[in-house]
Amino acid sequence: MKRILLAVISIVAISIGSTQISLAQKSAQEYINTYKEQAVSAMEEFGVPASIILAVAMHESANGTSRVATYLNNHFGIKGPNHSKQIRSSYKGYTSVQESYDDFISYLKNRKQFQSLFTKYGPYEYQAWAYGIMKGGYAGSKSWAAHIVATIKKHQLFLLDKRPEGYEEPIAVKDKEEVVLAVEAKSYIVKKGDTLGVIAKRHHTTVRKIKNDNKLRSDRLKIGQRIKI
């Protein structure tokens, strides 16, 4: 009897998990179908890849299901004032989703750290746009751009972009960026006042491990030295 009960529970759990995945996929596709025309229109006017616009919106708004998206029409996680009586939030409120889309483009165009993207990259180089937006300070997470690129690839959003005839999907750009980010995430630049003991404590490791990983013969460090953590 106990085995039968466990088997039933396992089947139910698998069924629930499959249903949740199915709903998430449906939600993503519904979001794309609803807003892809807005993304394409913005790309045509301003040059930001439609794939980037959609993927950022999907990521930041949980496919339009987040509380901020629901009550504030904010699909891009932009901070600012709002007059909502439903939720208390530091995120900006909009009268419509279209207004949120327009403000995202404005946000990129009016900030110095993003302006070069409009002249350096075309409306199809979504990988460069993703990493450029992240490096400009749009997101704090070092994996943000990788998530955006993964969303674009998963749903083939790049097919919405204005790509040159015969253009082939690049692989090297993504791989190079991910390698650089991985190296940066696992290393540390020595600053004034740092010691091996301080660095080890800060990164929850040991002095011995740091010395072994970096083949250090002494505890002496130089300012600006990059060490593996």
PDB file of C-alpha atoms in Angstrom:
ATOM      1  CA  MET A   1       0.000   0.000   0.000  1.00  0.00           C
ATOM      2  CA  LYS A   2       2.831   2.349   0.914  1.00  0.00           C
ATOM      3  CA  ARG A   3       4.595   1.690  -2.397  1.00  0.00           C
ATOM      4  CA  ILE A   4       1.398   2.372  -4.326  1.00  0.00           C
ATOM      5  CA  LEU A   5       0.899   5.661  -2.460  1.00  0.00           C
ATOM      6  CA  LEU A   6       4.472   6.757  -3.182  1.00  0.00           C
ATOM      7  CA  ALA A   7       4.034   5.872  -6.849  1.00  0.00           C
ATOM      8  CA  VAL A   8       0.832   7.928  -7.037  1.00  0.00           C
ATOM      9  CA  ILE A   9       2.525  10.904  -5.354  1.00  0.00           C
ATOM     10  CA  SER A  10       5.428  10.650  -7.788  1.00  0.00           C
ATOM     11  CA  ILE A  11       3.086  10.598 -10.799  1.00  0.00           C
ATOM     12  CA  VAL A  12       1.167  13.617  -9.479  1.00  0.00           C
ATOM     13  CA  ALA A  13       4.407  15.527  -8.864  1.00  0.00           C
ATOM     14  CA  ILE A  14       5.627  14.811 -12.400  1.00  0.00           C
ATOM     15  CA  SER A  15       2.251  15.848 -13.803  1.00  0.00           C
ATOM     16  CA  ILE A  16       2.291  19.127 -11.875  1.00  0.00           C
ATOM     17  CA  GLY A  17       5.854  19.841 -12.983  1.00  0.00           C
ATOM     18  CA  SER A  18       4.976  19.185 -16.630  1.00  0.00           C
ATOM     19  CA  THR A  19       1.916  21.424 -16.354  1.00  0.00           C
ATOM     20  CA  GLN A  20       3.983  24.271 -14.883  1.00  0.00           C
ATOM     21  CA  ILE A  21       6.548  24.006 -17.691  1.00  0.00           C
ATOM     22  CA  SER A  22       3.761  23.948 -20.272  1.00  0.00           C
ATOM     23  CA  LEU A  23       2.122  27.041 -18.767  1.00  0.00           C
ATOM     24  CA  ALA A  24       5.449  28.893 -18.678  1.00  0.00           C
ATOM     25  CA  GLN A  25       6.076  28.097 -22.344  1.00  0.00           C
ATOM     26  CA  LYS A  26       2.550  29.131 -23.248  1.00  0.00           C
ATOM     27  CA  SER A  27       2.952  32.362 -21.303  1.00  0.00           C
ATOM     28  CA  ALA A  28       6.178  33.184 -23.167  1.00  0.00           C
ATOM     29  CA  GLN A  29       4.653  32.495 -26.573  1.00  0.00           C
ATOM     30  CA  GLU A  30       1.537  34.499 -25.730  1.00  0.00           C
ATOM     31  CA  TYR A  31       3.727  37.421 -24.692  1.00  0.00           C
ATOM     32  CA  ILE A  32       5.677  37.243 -27.951  1.00  0.00           C
ATOM     33  CA  ASN A  33       2.501  37.107 -30.019  1.00  0.00           C
ATOM     34  CA  THR A  34       1.035  40.077 -28.157  1.00  0.00           C
ATOM     35  CA  TYR A  35       4.009  42.450 -28.250  1.00  0.00           C
ATOM     36  CA  LYS A  36       6.202  41.459 -31.194  1.00  0.00           C
ATOM     37  CA  GLU A  37       4.664  44.121 -33.452  1.00  0.00           C
ATOM     38  CA  GLN A  38       5.536  46.823 -30.924  1.00  0.00           C
ATOM     39  CA  ALA A  39       9.101  45.529 -30.748  1.00  0.00           C
ATOM     40  CA  VAL A  40       9.467  45.417 -34.537  1.00  0.00           C
ATOM     41  CA  SER A  41       8.015  48.921 -34.872  1.00  0.00           C
ATOM     42  CA  ALA A  42      10.531  50.276 -32.337  1.00  0.00           C
ATOM     43  CA  MET A  43      13.368  48.510 -34.168  1.00  0.00           C
ATOM     44  CA  GLU A  44      12.335  50.046 -37.490  1.00  0.00           C
ATOM     45  CA  GLU A  45      12.299  53.536 -35.975  1.00  0.00           C
ATOM     46  CA  PHE A  46      15.295  53.461 -33.634  1.00  0.00           C
ATOM     47  CA  GLY A  47      17.541  50.540 -34.634  1.00  0.00           C
ATOM     48  CA  VAL A  48      17.377  48.481 -31.430  1.00  0.00           C
ATOM     49  CA  PRO A  49      16.935  44.800 -32.377  1.00  0.00           C
ATOM     50  CA  ALA A  50      13.348  43.648 -31.875  1.00  0.00           C
ATOM     51  CA  SER A  51      14.756  40.504 -30.278  1.00  0.00           C
ATOM     52  CA  ILE A  52      16.483  42.577 -27.597  1.00  0.00           C
ATOM     53  CA  ILE A  53      13.382  44.630 -26.840  1.00  0.00           C
ATOM     54  CA  LEU A  54      11.193  41.545 -26.481  1.00  0.00           C
ATOM     55  CA  ALA A  55      13.718  39.444 -24.549  1.00  0.00           C
ATOM     56  CA  VAL A  56      14.441  42.220 -22.033  1.00  0.00           C
ATOM     57  CA  ALA A  57      10.713  42.771 -21.526  1.00  0.00           C
ATOM     58  CA  MET A  58      10.090  39.045 -21.089  1.00  0.00           C
ATOM     59  CA  HIS A  59      12.954  38.714 -18.625  1.00  0.00           C
ATOM     60  CA  GLU A  60      12.164  41.806 -16.560  1.00  0.00           C
ATOM     61  CA  SER A  61       8.378  41.301 -16.440  1.00  0.00           C
ATOM     62  CA  ALA A  62       8.218  37.502 -16.175  1.00  0.00           C
ATOM     63  CA  ASN A  63       6.401  37.448 -19.526  1.00  0.00           C
ATOM     64  CA  GLY A  64       4.086  40.204 -18.369  1.00  0.00           C
ATOM     65  CA  THR A  65       2.945  38.379 -15.226  1.00  0.00           C
ATOM     66  CA  SER A  66       4.952  40.215 -12.536  1.00  0.00           C
ATOM     67  CA  ARG A  67       3.179  42.525 -10.087  1.00  0.00           C
ATOM     68  CA  VAL A  68       5.073  45.508 -11.469  1.00  0.00           C
ATOM     69  CA  ALA A  69       3.915  44.642 -14.990  1.00  0.00           C
ATOM     70  CA  THR A  70       0.358  43.949 -13.846  1.00  0.00           C
ATOM     71  CA  TYR A  71      -0.197  47.064 -11.735  1.00  0.00           C
ATOM     72  CA  LEU A  72       2.259  49.569 -13.240  1.00  0.00           C
ATOM     73  CA  ASN A  73       2.447  48.458 -16.904  1.00  0.00           C
ATOM     74  CA  ASN A  74       6.222  48.398 -16.347  1.00  0.00           C
ATOM     75  CA  HIS A  75       7.766  45.667 -18.503  1.00  0.00           C
ATOM     76  CA  PHE A  76      11.421  46.739 -18.338  1.00  0.00           C
ATOM     77  CA  GLY A  77      12.187  47.132 -14.654  1.00  0.00           C
ATOM     78  CA  ILE A  78      12.859  50.869 -14.919  1.00  0.00           C
ATOM     79  CA  LYS A  79      12.817  52.726 -11.600  1.00  0.00           C
ATOM     80  CA  GLY A  80      10.780  55.894 -11.094  1.00  0.00           C
ATOM     81  CA  PRO A  81       7.628  57.428  -9.587  1.00  0.00           C
ATOM     82  CA  ASN A  82       4.187  55.862  -9.702  1.00  0.00           C
ATOM     83  CA  HIS A  83       0.749  56.605  -8.294  1.00  0.00           C
ATOM     84  CA  SER A  84      -0.467  53.064  -7.803  1.00  0.00           C
ATOM     85  CA  LYS A  85      -2.830  52.316  -4.920  1.00  0.00           C
ATOM     86  CA  GLN A  86      -2.542  48.555  -5.459  1.00  0.00           C
ATOM     87  CA  ILE A  87       1.165  48.125  -4.667  1.00  0.00           C
ATOM     88  CA  ARG A  88       4.005  50.039  -3.099  1.00  0.00           C
ATOM     89  CA  SER A  89       6.971  49.992  -5.436  1.00  0.00           C
ATOM     90  CA  SER A  90      10.047  51.956  -6.450  1.00  0.00           C
ATOM     91  CA  TYR A  91       9.374  51.086 -10.092  1.00  0.00           C
ATOM     92  CA  LYS A  92       7.985  53.573 -12.577  1.00  0.00           C
ATOM     93  CA  GLY A  93       4.306  53.554 -13.413  1.00  0.00           C
ATOM     94  CA  TYR A  94       2.915  53.865 -16.961  1.00  0.00           C
ATOM     95  CA  THR A  95      -0.559  54.440 -18.336  1.00  0.00           C
ATOM     96  CA  SER A  96      -0.037  51.683 -20.907  1.00  0.00           C
ATOM     97  CA  VAL A  97       2.382  48.935 -21.890  1.00  0.00           C
ATOM     98  CA  GLN A  98       3.164  50.864 -25.072  1.00  0.00           C
ATOM     99  CA  GLU A  99       4.355  53.764 -22.921  1.00  0.00           C
ATOM    100  CA  SER A 100       6.680  51.364 -21.089  1.00  0.00           C
ATOM    101  CA  TYR A 101       8.127  50.154 -24.409  1.00  0.00           C
ATOM    102  CA  ASP A 102       8.645  53.738 -25.583  1.00  0.00           C
ATOM    103  CA  ASP A 103      10.368  54.661 -22.329  1.00  0.00           C
ATOM    104  CA  PHE A 104      12.782  51.736 -22.615  1.00  0.00           C
ATOM    105  CA  ILE A 105      14.010  53.085 -25.962  1.00  0.00           C
ATOM    106  CA  SER A 106      14.198  56.590 -24.481  1.00  0.00           C
ATOM    107  CA  TYR A 107      16.149  55.221 -21.515  1.00  0.00           C
ATOM    108  CA  LEU A 108      18.799  53.792 -23.843  1.00  0.00           C
ATOM    109  CA  LYS A 109      18.963  56.782 -26.199  1.00  0.00           C
ATOM    110  CA  ASN A 110      19.200  59.443 -23.498  1.00  0.00           C
ATOM    111  CA  ARG A 111      21.952  57.895 -21.383  1.00  0.00           C
ATOM    112  CA  LYS A 112      25.535  58.439 -22.445  1.00  0.00           C
ATOM    113  CA  GLN A 113      26.684  54.907 -21.607  1.00  0.00           C
ATOM    114  CA  PHE A 114      24.247  53.394 -24.129  1.00  0.00           C
ATOM    115  CA  GLN A 115      24.358  55.929 -26.963  1.00  0.00           C
ATOM    116  CA  SER A 116      27.331  54.329 -28.729  1.00  0.00           C
ATOM    117  CA  LEU A 117      25.313  51.119 -29.179  1.00  0.00           C
ATOM    118  CA  PHE A 118      23.091  52.886 -31.706  1.00  0.00           C
ATOM    119  CA  THR A 119      26.062  53.764 -33.933  1.00  0.00           C
ATOM    120  CA  LYS A 120      28.243  50.696 -33.394  1.00  0.00           C
ATOM    121  CA  TYR A 121      25.721  47.881 -33.845  1.00  0.00           C
ATOM    122  CA  GLY A 122      22.993  47.071 -36.321  1.00  0.00           C
ATOM    123  CA  PRO A 123      19.395  45.991 -35.628  1.00  0.00           C
ATOM    124  CA  TYR A 124      20.412  42.325 -35.808  1.00  0.00           C
ATOM    125  CA  GLU A 125      23.562  42.169 -33.616  1.00  0.00           C
ATOM    126  CA  TYR A 126      21.577  41.244 -30.534  1.00  0.00           C
ATOM    127  CA  GLN A 127      24.467  39.617 -28.687  1.00  0.00           C
ATOM    128  CA  ALA A 128      26.528  42.807 -28.816  1.00  0.00           C
ATOM    129  CA  TRP A 129      23.480  44.823 -27.727  1.00  0.00           C
ATOM    130  CA  ALA A 130      22.793  42.508 -24.785  1.00  0.00           C
ATOM    131  CA  TYR A 131      26.322  42.702 -23.407  1.00  0.00           C
ATOM    132  CA  GLY A 132      26.571  46.420 -24.179  1.00  0.00           C
ATOM    133  CA  ILE A 133      23.376  47.176 -22.254  1.00  0.00           C
ATOM    134  CA  MET A 134      24.557  45.083 -19.325  1.00  0.00           C
ATOM    135  CA  LYS A 135      27.995  46.735 -19.243  1.00  0.00           C
ATOM    136  CA  GLY A 136      26.304  50.125 -19.357  1.00  0.00           C
ATOM    137  CA  GLY A 137      24.792  49.382 -15.949  1.00  0.00           C
ATOM    138  CA  TYR A 138      21.252  48.401 -16.900  1.00  0.00           C
ATOM    139  CA  ALA A 139      21.511  45.256 -14.774  1.00  0.00           C
ATOM    140  CA  GLY A 140      23.655  44.367 -11.784  1.00  0.00           C
ATOM    141  CA  SER A 141      23.902  40.633 -12.473  1.00  0.00           C
ATOM    142  CA  LYS A 142      26.884  39.464 -14.539  1.00  0.00           C
ATOM    143  CA  SER A 143      24.720  36.733 -16.034  1.00  0.00           C
ATOM    144  CA  TRP A 144      21.970  39.121 -17.215  1.00  0.00           C
ATOM    145  CA  ALA A 145      23.156  39.338 -20.824  1.00  0.00           C
ATOM    146  CA  ALA A 146      23.571  35.568 -21.033  1.00  0.00           C
ATOM    147  CA  HIS A 147      19.937  35.155 -19.903  1.00  0.00           C
ATOM    148  CA  ILE A 148      18.766  37.653 -22.524  1.00  0.00           C
ATOM    149  CA  VAL A 149      20.723  35.915 -25.297  1.00  0.00           C
ATOM    150  CA  ALA A 150      19.428  32.511 -24.136  1.00  0.00           C
ATOM    151  CA  THR A 151      15.826  33.788 -24.290  1.00  0.00           C
ATOM    152  CA  ILE A 152      16.378  35.104 -27.812  1.00  0.00           C
ATOM    153  CA  LYS A 153      17.843  31.821 -28.982  1.00  0.00           C
ATOM    154  CA  LYS A 154      15.240  29.656 -27.221  1.00  0.00           C
ATOM    155  CA  HIS A 155      12.324  31.451 -28.866  1.00  0.00           C
ATOM    156  CA  GLN A 156      14.198  32.343 -32.086  1.00  0.00           C
ATOM    157  CA  LEU A 157      13.417  36.005 -31.572  1.00  0.00           C
ATOM    158  CA  PHE A 158      16.339  36.899 -33.858  1.00  0.00           C
ATOM    159  CA  LEU A 159      14.045  36.044 -36.773  1.00  0.00           C
ATOM    160  CA  LEU A 160      12.221  39.306 -36.024  1.00  0.00           C
ATOM    161  CA  ASP A 161      15.411  41.348 -36.440  1.00  0.00           C
ATOM    162  CA  LYS A 162      16.371  43.233 -39.564  1.00  0.00           C
ATOM    163  CA  ARG A 163      19.182  40.993 -40.756  1.00  0.00           C
ATOM    164  CA  PRO A 164      21.234  41.408 -43.943  1.00  0.00           C
ATOM    165  CA  GLU A 165      20.494  38.976 -46.758  1.00  0.00           C
ATOM    166  CA  GLY A 166      22.455  35.766 -46.299  1.00  0.00           C
ATOM    167  CA  TYR A 167      23.364  36.616 -42.712  1.00  0.00           C
ATOM    168  CA  GLU A 168      24.379  33.620 -40.590  1.00  0.00           C
ATOM    169  CA  GLU A 169      23.947  33.385 -36.844  1.00  0.00           C
ATOM    170  CA  PRO A 170      27.313  34.039 -35.095  1.00  0.00           C
ATOM    171  CA  ILE A 171      28.575  31.790 -32.307  1.00  0.00           C
ATOM    172  CA  ALA A 172      31.985  33.199 -31.417  1.00  0.00           C
ATOM    173  CA  VAL A 173      30.742  36.492 -29.959  1.00  0.00           C
ATOM    174  CA  LYS A 174      28.618  34.809 -27.333  1.00  0.00           C
ATOM    175  CA  ASP A 175      31.267  32.251 -26.452  1.00  0.00           C
ATOM    176  CA  LYS A 176      33.959  34.918 -26.092  1.00  0.00           C
ATOM    177  CA  GLU A 177      31.793  37.096 -23.850  1.00  0.00           C
ATOM    178  CA  GLU A 178      30.810  34.171 -21.647  1.00  0.00           C
ATOM    179  CA  VAL A 179      34.445  33.132 -21.237  1.00  0.00           C
ATOM    180  CA  VAL A 180      35.412  36.676 -20.248  1.00  0.00           C
ATOM    181  CA  LEU A 181      32.564  36.892 -17.744  1.00  0.00           C
ATOM    182  CA  ALA A 182      33.447  33.495 -16.276  1.00  0.00           C
ATOM    183  CA  VAL A 183      37.073  34.525 -15.795  1.00  0.00           C
ATOM    184  CA  GLU A 184      36.082  37.823 -14.184  1.00  0.00           C
ATOM    185  CA  ALA A 185      33.613  36.095 -11.862  1.00  0.00           C
ATOM    186  CA  LYS A 186      36.274  33.680 -10.584  1.00  0.00           C
ATOM    187  CA  SER A 187      39.089  36.185 -10.150  1.00  0.00           C
ATOM    188  CA  TYR A 188      39.886  39.180  -7.970  1.00  0.00           C
ATOM    189  CA  ILE A 189      41.965  42.328  -8.492  1.00  0.00           C
ATOM    190  CA  VAL A 190      44.126  43.126  -5.468  1.00  0.00           C
ATOM    191  CA  LYS A 191      43.419  46.543  -3.960  1.00  0.00           C
ATOM    192  CA  LYS A 192      45.266  48.706  -1.450  1.00  0.00           C
ATOM    193  CA  GLY A 193      45.100  47.195   2.038  1.00  0.00           C
ATOM    194  CA  ASP A 194      44.303  43.672   0.831  1.00  0.00           C
ATOM    195  CA  THR A 195      45.989  40.651   2.377  1.00  0.00           C
ATOM    196  CA  LEU A 196      45.531  36.985   1.582  1.00  0.00           C
ATOM    197  CA  GLY A 197      43.713  36.559   4.893  1.00  0.00           C
ATOM    198  CA  VAL A 198      41.262  39.389   4.149  1.00  0.00           C
ATOM    199  CA  ILE A 199      40.596  38.144   0.604  1.00  0.00           C
ATOM    200  CA  ALA A 200      40.138  34.546   1.766  1.00  0.00           C
ATOM    201  CA  LYS A 201      37.622  35.576   4.418  1.00  0.00           C
ATOM    202  CA  ARG A 202      35.720  37.818   2.012  1.00  0.00           C
ATOM    203  CA  HIS A 203      35.372  35.033  -0.561  1.00  0.00           C
ATOM    204  CA  HIS A 204      34.754  32.214   1.920  1.00  0.00           C
ATOM    205  CA  THR A 205      37.909  30.293   1.101  1.00  0.00           C
ATOM    206  CA  THR A 206      41.348  29.740   2.671  1.00  0.00           C
ATOM    207  CA  VAL A 207      44.758  31.329   2.294  1.00  0.00           C
ATOM    208  CA  ARG A 208      46.253  27.940   1.447  1.00  0.00           C
ATOM    209  CA  LYS A 209      43.775  27.365  -1.392  1.00  0.00           C
ATOM    210  CA  ILE A 210      44.423  30.814  -2.879  1.00  0.00           C
ATOM    211  CA  LYS A 211      48.183  30.266  -2.716  1.00  0.00           C
ATOM    212  CA  ASN A 212      47.907  26.815  -4.277  1.00  0.00           C
ATOM    213  CA  ASP A 213      45.555  27.945  -7.059  1.00  0.00           C
ATOM    214  CA  ASN A 214      47.798  30.885  -7.927  1.00  0.00           C
ATOM    215  CA  LYS A 215      51.117  29.102  -7.263  1.00  0.00           C
ATOM    216  CA  LEU A 216      52.160  31.815  -4.818  1.00  0.00           C
ATOM    217  CA  ARG A 217      55.382  31.217  -2.897  1.00  0.00           C
ATOM    218  CA  SER A 218      54.768  33.972  -0.353  1.00  0.00           C
ATOM    219  CA  ASP A 219      51.914  35.965   1.181  1.00  0.00           C
ATOM    220  CA  ARG A 220      53.001  39.193  -0.547  1.00  0.00           C
ATOM    221  CA  LEU A 221      50.557  40.729  -3.022  1.00  0.00           C
ATOM    222  CA  LYS A 222      50.803  43.628  -5.473  1.00  0.00           C
ATOM    223  CA  ILE A 223      48.092  46.216  -6.037  1.00  0.00           C
ATOM    224  CA  GLY A 224      46.407  45.465  -9.377  1.00  0.00           C
ATOM    225  CA  GLN A 225      47.422  41.807  -9.313  1.00  0.00           C
ATOM    226  CA  ARG A 226      44.718  39.443 -10.589  1.00  0.00           C
ATOM    227  CA  ILE A 227      44.356  36.238  -8.587  1.00  0.00           C
ATOM    228  CA  LYS A 228      42.085  33.237  -8.978  1.00  0.00           C
ATOM    229  CA  ILE A 229      39.494  32.729  -6.245  1.00  0.00           C
TER     230      ILE A 229
END
